[in-house]
Coordinates of N, CA, C and O in Angstrom, one line a residue:
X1 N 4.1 -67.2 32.3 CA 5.0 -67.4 31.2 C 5.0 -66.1 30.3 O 3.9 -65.6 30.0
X2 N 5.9 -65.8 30.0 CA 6.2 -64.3 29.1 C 6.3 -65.2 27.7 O 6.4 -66.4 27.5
X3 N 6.2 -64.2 26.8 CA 6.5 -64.5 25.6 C 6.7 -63.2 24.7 O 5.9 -62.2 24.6
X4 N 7.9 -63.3 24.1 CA 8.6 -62.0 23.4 C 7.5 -61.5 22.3 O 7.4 -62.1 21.2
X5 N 6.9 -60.9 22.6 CA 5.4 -60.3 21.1 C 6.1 -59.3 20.6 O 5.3 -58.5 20.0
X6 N 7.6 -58.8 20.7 CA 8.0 -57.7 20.1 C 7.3 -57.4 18.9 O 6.6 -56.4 19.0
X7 N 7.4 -58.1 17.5 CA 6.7 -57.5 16.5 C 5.5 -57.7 16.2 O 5.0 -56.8 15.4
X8 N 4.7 -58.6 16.5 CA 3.7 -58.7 16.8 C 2.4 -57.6 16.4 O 1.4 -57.5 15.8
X9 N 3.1 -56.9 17.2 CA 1.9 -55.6 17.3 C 2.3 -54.9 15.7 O 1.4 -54.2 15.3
X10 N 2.9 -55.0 15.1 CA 3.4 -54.1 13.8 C 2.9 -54.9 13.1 O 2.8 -54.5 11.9
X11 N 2.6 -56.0 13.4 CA 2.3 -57.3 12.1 C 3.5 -57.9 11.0 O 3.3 -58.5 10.0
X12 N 5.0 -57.3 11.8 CA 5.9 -58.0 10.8 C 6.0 -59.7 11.1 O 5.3 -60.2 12.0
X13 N 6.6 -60.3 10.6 CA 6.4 -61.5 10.4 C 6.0 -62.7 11.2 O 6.5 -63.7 11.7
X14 N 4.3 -62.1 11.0 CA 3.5 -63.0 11.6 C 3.5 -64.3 11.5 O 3.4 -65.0 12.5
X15 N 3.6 -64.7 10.0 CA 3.4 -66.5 9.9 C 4.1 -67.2 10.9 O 3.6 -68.2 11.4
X16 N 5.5 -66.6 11.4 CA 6.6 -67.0 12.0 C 6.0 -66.6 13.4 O 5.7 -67.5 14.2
X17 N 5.8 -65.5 13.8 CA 5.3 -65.3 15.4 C 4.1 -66.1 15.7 O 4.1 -67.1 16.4
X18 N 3.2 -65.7 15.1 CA 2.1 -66.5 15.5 C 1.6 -67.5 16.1 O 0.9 -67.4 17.1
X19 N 2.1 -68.8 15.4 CA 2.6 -70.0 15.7 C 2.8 -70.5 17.1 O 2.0 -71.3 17.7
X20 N 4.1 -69.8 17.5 CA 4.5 -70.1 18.6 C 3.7 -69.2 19.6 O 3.4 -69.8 20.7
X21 N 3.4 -67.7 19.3 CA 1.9 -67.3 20.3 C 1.3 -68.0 20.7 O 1.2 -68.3 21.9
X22 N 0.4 -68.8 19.4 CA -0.9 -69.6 20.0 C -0.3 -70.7 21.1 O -0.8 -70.9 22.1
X23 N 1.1 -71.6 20.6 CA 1.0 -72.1 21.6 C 1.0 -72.0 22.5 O 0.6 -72.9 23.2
X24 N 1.5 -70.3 23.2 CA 1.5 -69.7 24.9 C 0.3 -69.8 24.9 O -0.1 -70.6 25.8
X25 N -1.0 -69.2 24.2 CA -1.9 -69.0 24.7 C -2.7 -70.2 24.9 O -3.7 -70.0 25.7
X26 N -2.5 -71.1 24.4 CA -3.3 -72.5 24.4 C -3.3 -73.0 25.8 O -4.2 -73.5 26.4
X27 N -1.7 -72.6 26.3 CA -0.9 -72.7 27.7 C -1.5 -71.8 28.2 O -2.6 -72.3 28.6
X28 N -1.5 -70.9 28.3 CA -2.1 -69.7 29.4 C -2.6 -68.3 28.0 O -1.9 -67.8 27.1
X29 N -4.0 -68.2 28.5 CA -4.7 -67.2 27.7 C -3.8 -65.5 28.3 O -3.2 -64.8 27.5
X30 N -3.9 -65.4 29.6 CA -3.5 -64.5 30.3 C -1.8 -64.1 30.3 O -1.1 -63.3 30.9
X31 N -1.4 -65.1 29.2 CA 0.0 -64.8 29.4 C 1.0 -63.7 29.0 O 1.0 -63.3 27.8
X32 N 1.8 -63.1 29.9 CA 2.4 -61.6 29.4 C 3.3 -61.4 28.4 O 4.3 -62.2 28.3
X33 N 3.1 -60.3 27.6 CA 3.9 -60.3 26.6 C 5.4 -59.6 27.4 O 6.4 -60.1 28.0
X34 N 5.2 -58.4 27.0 CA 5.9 -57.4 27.7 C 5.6 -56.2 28.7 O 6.4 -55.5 29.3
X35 N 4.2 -56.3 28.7 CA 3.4 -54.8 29.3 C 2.5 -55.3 30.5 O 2.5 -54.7 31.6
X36 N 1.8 -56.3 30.3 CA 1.2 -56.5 31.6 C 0.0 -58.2 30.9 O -0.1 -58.5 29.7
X37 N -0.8 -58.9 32.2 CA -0.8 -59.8 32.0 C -1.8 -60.0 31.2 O -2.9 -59.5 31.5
X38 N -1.7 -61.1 29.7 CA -2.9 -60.7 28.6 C -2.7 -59.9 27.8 O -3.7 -59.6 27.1
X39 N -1.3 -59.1 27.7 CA -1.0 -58.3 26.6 C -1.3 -58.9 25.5 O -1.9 -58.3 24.6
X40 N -0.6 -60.5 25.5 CA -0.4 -61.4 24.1 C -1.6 -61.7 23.4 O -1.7 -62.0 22.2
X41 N -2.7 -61.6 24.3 CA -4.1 -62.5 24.1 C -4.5 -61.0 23.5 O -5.0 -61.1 22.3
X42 N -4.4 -59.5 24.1 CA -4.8 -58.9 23.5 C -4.2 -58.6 21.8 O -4.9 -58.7 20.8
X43 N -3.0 -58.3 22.0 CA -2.2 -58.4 20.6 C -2.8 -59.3 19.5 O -3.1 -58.8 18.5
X44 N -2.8 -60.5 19.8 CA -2.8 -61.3 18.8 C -4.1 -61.4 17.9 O -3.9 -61.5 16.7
X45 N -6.0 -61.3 18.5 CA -6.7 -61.3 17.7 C -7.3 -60.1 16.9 O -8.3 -60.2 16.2
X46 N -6.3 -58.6 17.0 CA -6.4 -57.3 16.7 C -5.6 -57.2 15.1 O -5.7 -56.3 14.2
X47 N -4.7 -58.5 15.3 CA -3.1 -58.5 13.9 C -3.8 -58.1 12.7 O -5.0 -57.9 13.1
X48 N -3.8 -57.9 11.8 CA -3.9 -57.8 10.6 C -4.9 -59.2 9.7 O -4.6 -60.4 9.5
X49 N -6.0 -58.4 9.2 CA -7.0 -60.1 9.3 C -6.5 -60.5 7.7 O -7.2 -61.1 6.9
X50 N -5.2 -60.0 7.4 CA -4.9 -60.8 6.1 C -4.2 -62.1 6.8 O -4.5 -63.2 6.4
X51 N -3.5 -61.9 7.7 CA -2.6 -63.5 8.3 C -4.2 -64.6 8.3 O -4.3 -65.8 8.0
X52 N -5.1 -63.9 8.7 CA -6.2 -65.2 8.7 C -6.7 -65.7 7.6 O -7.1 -66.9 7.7
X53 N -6.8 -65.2 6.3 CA -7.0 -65.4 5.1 C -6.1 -65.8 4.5 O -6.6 -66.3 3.5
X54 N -5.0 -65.8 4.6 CA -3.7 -66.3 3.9 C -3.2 -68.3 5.0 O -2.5 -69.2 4.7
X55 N -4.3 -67.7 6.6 CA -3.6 -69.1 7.0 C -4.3 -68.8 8.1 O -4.3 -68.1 9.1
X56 N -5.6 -70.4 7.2 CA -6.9 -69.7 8.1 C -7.0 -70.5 9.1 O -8.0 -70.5 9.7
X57 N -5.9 -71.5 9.5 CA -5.5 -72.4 10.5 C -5.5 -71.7 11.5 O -6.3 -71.8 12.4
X58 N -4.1 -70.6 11.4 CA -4.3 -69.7 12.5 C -5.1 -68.9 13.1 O -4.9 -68.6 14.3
X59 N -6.4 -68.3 12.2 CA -7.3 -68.0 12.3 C -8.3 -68.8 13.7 O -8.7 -68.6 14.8
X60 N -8.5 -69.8 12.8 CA -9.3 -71.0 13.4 C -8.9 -71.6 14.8 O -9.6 -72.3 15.5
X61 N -7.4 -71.3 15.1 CA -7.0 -71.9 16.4 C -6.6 -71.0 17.1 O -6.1 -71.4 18.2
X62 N -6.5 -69.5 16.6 CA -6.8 -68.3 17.9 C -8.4 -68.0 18.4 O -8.7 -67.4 19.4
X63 N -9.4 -68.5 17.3 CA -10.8 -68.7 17.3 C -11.0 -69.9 18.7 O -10.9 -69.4 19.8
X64 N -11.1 -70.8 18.6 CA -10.5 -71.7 19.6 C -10.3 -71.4 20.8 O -11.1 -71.7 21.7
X65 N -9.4 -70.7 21.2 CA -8.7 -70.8 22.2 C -9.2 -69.3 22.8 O -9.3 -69.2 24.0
X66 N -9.7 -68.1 21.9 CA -10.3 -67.0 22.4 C -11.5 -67.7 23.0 O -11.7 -67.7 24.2
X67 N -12.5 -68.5 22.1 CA -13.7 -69.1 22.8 C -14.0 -70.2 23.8 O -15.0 -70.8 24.1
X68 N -12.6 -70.4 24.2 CA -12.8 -71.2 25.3 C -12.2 -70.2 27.0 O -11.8 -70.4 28.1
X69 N -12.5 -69.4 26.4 CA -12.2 -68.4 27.6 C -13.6 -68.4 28.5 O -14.6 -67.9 28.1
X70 N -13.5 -69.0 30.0 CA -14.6 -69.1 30.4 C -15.8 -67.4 30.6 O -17.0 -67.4 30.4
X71 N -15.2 -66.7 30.8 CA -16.4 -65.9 31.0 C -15.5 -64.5 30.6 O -14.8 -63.9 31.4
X72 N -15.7 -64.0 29.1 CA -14.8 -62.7 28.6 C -15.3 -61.5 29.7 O -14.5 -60.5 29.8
X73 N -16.2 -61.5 30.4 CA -16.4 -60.3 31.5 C -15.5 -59.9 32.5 O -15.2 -58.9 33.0
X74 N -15.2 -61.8 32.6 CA -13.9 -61.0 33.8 C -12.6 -60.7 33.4 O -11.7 -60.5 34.2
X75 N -12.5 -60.6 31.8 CA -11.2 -60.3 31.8 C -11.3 -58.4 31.8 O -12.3 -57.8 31.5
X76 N -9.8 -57.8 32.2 CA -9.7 -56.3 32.1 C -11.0 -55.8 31.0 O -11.6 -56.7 30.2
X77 N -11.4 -54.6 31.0 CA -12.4 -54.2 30.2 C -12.3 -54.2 28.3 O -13.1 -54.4 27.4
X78 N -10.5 -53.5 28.3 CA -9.9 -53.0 27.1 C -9.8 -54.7 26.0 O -10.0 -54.8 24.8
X79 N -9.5 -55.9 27.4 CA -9.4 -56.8 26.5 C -11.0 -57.9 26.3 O -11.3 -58.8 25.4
X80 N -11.8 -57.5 27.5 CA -12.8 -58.0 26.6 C -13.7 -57.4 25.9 O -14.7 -58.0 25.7
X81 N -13.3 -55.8 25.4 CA -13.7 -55.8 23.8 C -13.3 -56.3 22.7 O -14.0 -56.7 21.7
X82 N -11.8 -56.3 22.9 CA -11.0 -57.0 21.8 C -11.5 -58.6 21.3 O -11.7 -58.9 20.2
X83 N -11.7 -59.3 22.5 CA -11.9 -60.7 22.7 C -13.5 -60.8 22.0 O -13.7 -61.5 21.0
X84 N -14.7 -59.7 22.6 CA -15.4 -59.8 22.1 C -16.2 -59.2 20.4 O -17.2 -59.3 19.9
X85 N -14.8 -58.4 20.1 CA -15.1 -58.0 18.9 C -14.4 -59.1 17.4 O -14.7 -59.3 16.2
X86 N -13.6 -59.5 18.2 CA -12.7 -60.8 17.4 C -13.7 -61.9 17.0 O -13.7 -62.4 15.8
X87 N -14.6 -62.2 18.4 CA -15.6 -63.4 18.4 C -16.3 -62.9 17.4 O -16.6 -63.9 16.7
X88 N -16.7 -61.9 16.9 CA -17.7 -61.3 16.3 C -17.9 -61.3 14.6 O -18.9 -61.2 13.8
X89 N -16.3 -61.4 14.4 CA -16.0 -61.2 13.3 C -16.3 -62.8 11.9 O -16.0 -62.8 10.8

């Protein structure tokens, strides 16, 4: 499943992208934005940590769905820093 992350990465209008992100990823963690597979999973817990403070829902249910990733080792290396620096936070 693709899913358009065009602005995403810029952080423009997150409340609105977001949303419908999480639901791809809830569906598929690995799923491609534009660039290759797991772009979206990478993109999304890197955004801007004001969207999580302002709407800590979304916070809490990309929290979720990153931590149910069975084993962050096997993902590419680039994203399981991201994955495990997000957990961290």
């Amino acid at each position: 499943m693709r899913f358009p992350r065009g602005r995403v990465p810029q952080n423009e209008g997150l409340h609105h992208l977001l949303p419908p992100a999480l639901e791809v990823l809830r569906l598929d963690p690995m799923a491609e934005g534009h660039m290759y597979e797991g772009d979206l999973l990478a993109a999304v817990p890197t955004r801007s940590p004001d969207i999580r403070s302002t709407s800590p829902e979304l916070g809490c249910d990309l929290r979720l769905i990153v931590s149910d990733l069975s084993d962050p080792s096997d993902l590419p290396p680039d994203l399981e820093y991201e994955v495990k620096r997000f957990l961290a936070l």
